[in-house]
mmCIF file of C-alpha atoms and ligand atoms in Angstrom:
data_model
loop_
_atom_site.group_PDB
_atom_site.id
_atom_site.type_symbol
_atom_site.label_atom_id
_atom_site.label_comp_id
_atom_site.label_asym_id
_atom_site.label_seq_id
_atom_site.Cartn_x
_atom_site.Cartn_y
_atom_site.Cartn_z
ATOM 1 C CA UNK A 1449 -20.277 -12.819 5.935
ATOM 2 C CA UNK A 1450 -21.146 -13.235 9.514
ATOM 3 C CA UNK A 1451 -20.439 -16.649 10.138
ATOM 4 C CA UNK A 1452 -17.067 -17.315 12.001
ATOM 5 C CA UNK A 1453 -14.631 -19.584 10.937
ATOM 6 C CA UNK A 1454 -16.276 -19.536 7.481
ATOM 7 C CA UNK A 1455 -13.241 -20.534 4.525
ATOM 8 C CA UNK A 1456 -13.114 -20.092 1.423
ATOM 9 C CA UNK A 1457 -10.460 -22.720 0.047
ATOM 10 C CA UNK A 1458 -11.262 -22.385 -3.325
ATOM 11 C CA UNK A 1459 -11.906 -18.918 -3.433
ATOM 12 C CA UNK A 1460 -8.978 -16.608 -1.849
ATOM 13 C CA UNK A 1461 -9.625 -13.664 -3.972
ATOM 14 C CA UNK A 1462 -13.241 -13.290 -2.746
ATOM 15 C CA UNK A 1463 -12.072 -14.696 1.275
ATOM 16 C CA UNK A 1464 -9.435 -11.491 0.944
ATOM 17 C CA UNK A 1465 -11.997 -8.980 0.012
ATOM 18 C CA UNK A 1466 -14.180 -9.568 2.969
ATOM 19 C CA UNK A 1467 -10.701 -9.408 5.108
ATOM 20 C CA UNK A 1468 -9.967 -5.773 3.397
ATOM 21 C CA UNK A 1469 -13.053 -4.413 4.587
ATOM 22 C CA UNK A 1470 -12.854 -5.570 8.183
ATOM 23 C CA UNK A 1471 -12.256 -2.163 10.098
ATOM 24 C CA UNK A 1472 -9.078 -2.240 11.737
ATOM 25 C CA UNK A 1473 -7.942 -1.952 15.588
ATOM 26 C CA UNK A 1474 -7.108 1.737 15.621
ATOM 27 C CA UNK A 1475 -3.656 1.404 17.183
ATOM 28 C CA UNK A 1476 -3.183 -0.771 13.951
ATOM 29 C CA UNK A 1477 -3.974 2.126 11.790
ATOM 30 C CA UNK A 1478 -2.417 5.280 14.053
ATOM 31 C CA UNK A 1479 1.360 5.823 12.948
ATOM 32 C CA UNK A 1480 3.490 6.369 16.103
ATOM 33 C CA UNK A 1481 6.499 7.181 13.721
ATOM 34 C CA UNK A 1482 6.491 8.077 9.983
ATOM 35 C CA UNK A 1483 9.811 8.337 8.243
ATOM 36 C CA UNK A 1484 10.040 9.418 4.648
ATOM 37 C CA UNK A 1485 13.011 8.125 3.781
ATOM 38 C CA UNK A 1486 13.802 10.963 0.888
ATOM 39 C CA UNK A 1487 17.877 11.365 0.837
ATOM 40 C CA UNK A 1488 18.773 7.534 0.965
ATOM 41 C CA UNK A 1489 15.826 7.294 -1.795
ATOM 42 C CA UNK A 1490 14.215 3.981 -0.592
ATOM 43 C CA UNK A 1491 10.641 4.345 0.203
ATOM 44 C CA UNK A 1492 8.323 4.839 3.282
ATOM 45 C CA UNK A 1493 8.884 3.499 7.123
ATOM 46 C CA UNK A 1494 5.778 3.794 9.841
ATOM 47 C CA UNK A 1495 5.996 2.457 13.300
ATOM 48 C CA UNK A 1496 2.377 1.626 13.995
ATOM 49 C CA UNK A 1497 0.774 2.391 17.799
ATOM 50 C CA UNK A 1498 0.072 -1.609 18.067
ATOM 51 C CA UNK A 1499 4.064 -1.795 17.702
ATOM 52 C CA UNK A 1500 4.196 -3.162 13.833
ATOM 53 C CA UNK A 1501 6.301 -1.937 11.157
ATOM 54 C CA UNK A 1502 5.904 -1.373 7.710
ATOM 55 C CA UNK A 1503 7.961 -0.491 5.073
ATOM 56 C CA UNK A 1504 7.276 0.147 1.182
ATOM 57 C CA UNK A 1505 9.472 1.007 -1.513
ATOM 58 C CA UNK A 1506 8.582 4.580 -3.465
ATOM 59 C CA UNK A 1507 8.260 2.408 -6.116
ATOM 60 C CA UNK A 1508 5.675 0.759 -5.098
ATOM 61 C CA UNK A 1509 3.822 3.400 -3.576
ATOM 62 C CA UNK A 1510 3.586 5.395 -7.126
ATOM 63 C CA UNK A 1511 2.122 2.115 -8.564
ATOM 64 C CA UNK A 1512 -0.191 1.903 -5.839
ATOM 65 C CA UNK A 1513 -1.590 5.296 -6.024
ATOM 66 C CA UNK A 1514 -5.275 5.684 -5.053
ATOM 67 C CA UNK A 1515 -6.339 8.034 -7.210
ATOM 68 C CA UNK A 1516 -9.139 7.773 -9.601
ATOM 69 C CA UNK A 1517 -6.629 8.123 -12.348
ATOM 70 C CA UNK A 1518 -4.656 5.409 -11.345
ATOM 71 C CA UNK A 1519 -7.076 3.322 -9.746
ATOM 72 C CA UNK A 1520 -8.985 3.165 -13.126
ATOM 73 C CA UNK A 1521 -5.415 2.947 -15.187
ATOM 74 C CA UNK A 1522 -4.351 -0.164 -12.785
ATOM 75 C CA UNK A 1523 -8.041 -1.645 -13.351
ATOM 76 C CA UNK A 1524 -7.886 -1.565 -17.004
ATOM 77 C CA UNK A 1525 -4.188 -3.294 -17.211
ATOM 78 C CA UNK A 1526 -5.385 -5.863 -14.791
ATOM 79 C CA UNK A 1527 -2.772 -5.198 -12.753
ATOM 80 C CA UNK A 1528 -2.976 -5.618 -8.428
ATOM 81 C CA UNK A 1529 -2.200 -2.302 -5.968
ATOM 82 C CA UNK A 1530 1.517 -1.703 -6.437
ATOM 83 C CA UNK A 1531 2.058 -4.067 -9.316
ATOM 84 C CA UNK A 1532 4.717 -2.156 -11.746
ATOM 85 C CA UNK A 1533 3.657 -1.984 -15.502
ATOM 86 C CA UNK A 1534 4.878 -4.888 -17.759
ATOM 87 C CA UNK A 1535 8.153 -3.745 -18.989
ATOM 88 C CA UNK A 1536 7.736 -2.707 -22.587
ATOM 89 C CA UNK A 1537 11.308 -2.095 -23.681
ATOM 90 C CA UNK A 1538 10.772 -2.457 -27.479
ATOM 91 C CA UNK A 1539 8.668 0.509 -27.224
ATOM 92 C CA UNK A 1540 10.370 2.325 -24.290
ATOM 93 C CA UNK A 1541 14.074 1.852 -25.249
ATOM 94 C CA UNK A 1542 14.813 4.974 -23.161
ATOM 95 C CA UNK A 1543 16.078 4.495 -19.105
ATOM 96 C CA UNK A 1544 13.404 5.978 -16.860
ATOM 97 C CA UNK A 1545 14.349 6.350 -13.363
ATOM 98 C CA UNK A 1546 12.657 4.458 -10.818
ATOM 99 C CA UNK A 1547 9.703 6.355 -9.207
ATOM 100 C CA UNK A 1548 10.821 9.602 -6.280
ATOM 101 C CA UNK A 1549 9.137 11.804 -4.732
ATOM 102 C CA UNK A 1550 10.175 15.586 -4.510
ATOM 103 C CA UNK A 1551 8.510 15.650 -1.624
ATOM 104 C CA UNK A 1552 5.815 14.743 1.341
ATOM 105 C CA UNK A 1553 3.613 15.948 3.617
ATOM 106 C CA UNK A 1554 0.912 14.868 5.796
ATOM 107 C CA UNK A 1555 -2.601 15.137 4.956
ATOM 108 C CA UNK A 1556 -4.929 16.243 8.083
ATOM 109 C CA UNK A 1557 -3.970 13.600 11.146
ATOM 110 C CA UNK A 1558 -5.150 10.477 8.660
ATOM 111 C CA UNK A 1559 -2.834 10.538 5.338
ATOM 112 C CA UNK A 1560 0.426 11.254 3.869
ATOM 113 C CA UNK A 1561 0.626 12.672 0.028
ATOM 114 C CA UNK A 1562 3.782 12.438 -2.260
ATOM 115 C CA UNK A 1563 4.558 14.766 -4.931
ATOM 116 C CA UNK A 1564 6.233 12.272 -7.176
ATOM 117 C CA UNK A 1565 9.501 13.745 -9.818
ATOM 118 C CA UNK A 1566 7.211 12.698 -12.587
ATOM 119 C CA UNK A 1567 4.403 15.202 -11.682
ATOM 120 C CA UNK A 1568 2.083 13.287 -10.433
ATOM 121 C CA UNK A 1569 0.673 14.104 -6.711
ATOM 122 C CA UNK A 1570 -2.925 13.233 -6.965
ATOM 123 C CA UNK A 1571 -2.734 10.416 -4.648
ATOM 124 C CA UNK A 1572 -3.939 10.897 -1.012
ATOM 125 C CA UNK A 1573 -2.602 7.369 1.167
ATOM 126 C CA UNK A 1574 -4.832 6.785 4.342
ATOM 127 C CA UNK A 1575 -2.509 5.064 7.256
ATOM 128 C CA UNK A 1576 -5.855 2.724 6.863
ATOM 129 C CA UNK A 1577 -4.864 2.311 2.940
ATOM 130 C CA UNK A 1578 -0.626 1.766 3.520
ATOM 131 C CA UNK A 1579 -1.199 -0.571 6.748
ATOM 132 C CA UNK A 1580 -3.550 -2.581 4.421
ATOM 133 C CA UNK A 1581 -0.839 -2.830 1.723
ATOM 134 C CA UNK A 1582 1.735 -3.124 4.689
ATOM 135 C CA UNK A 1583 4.765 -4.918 2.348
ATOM 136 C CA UNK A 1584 6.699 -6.225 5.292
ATOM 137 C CA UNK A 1585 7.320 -9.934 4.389
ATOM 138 C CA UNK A 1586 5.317 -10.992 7.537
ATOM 139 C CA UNK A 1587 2.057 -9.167 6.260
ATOM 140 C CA UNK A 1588 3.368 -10.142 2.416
ATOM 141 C CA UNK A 1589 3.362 -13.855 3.251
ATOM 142 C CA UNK A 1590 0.204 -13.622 4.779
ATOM 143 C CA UNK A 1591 -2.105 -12.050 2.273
ATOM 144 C CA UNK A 1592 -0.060 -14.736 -0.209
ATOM 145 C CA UNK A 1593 -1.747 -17.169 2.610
ATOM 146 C CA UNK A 1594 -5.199 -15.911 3.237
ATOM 147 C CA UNK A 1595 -5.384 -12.308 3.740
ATOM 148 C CA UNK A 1596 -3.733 -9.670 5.864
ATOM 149 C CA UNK A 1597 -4.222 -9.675 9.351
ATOM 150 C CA UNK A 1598 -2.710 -7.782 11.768
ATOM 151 C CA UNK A 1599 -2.623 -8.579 15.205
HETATM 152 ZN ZN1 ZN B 1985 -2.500 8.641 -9.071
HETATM 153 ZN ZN1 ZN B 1986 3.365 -5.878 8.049
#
């Protein structure tokens, strides 16, 4: 994939793959603010050192966990990074609450872990991981176009 300018029209899935393992600018990937927004309940806020800001719901950060658990669980439902489970109500009449976590704390100088309600704290999420999967609608529209690419 060294050629510039190359396009793949007809294939975005395999055009965003190369684009998710383009290193990024390390101001793009060093968090000059990190707010867990725990109280109001509404997800994760990081003001990035290249001046962008991301936001993602806890809900989809416990659907987009990256460990091997639910890496593997996600690939075998065929369902994308932070894509919720189909809703099965007929065999889950019962409410469950949408994904918390208890708490969260920092993981050496390069990743923040949650230790979700349900139990679950396996997942370690690089700023390089989140600022990949940044869910702002400008980074959202984006990858829907042809891949992520922050400035
Ligand atoms: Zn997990
Ligand atoms: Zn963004």
């Amino acid at each position: 994939m060294s050629h510039e300018g190359i396009r793949f029209v007809s294939k975005k899935e395999q055009a965003r793959e190369s684009l998710e393992d383009r290193p990024l600018p390390r101001i793009a990937v060093t968090p000059d603010k990190v707010r867990v927004k725990l109280t109001e309940g509404t997800g994760l806020e990081i003001d990035w050192q290249d001046g962008h800001r991301s936001a993602w719901s806890f809900a989809w950060l416990r659907d987009a966990c990256p460990c091997a658990t639910c890496v593997d669980e996600r690939k075998a439902q065929g369902r994308k990074t932070g894509q919720s489970k189909a809703k099965s109500a007929a065999l889950l009449p019962m409410y469950t609450p949408p994904p918390k976590p208890a708490s969260a704390h920092g993981v050496g100088r390069y990743a923040i872990q949650f230790n979700w309600l349900d139990g679950h704290s396996g997942g370690i999420y690089s700023w390089d991981y989140l600022r990949r999967h940044c869910q702002c609608p400008e980074c959202t529209f984006e990858s829907a176009e042809s891949g992520c690419t922050p400035n």
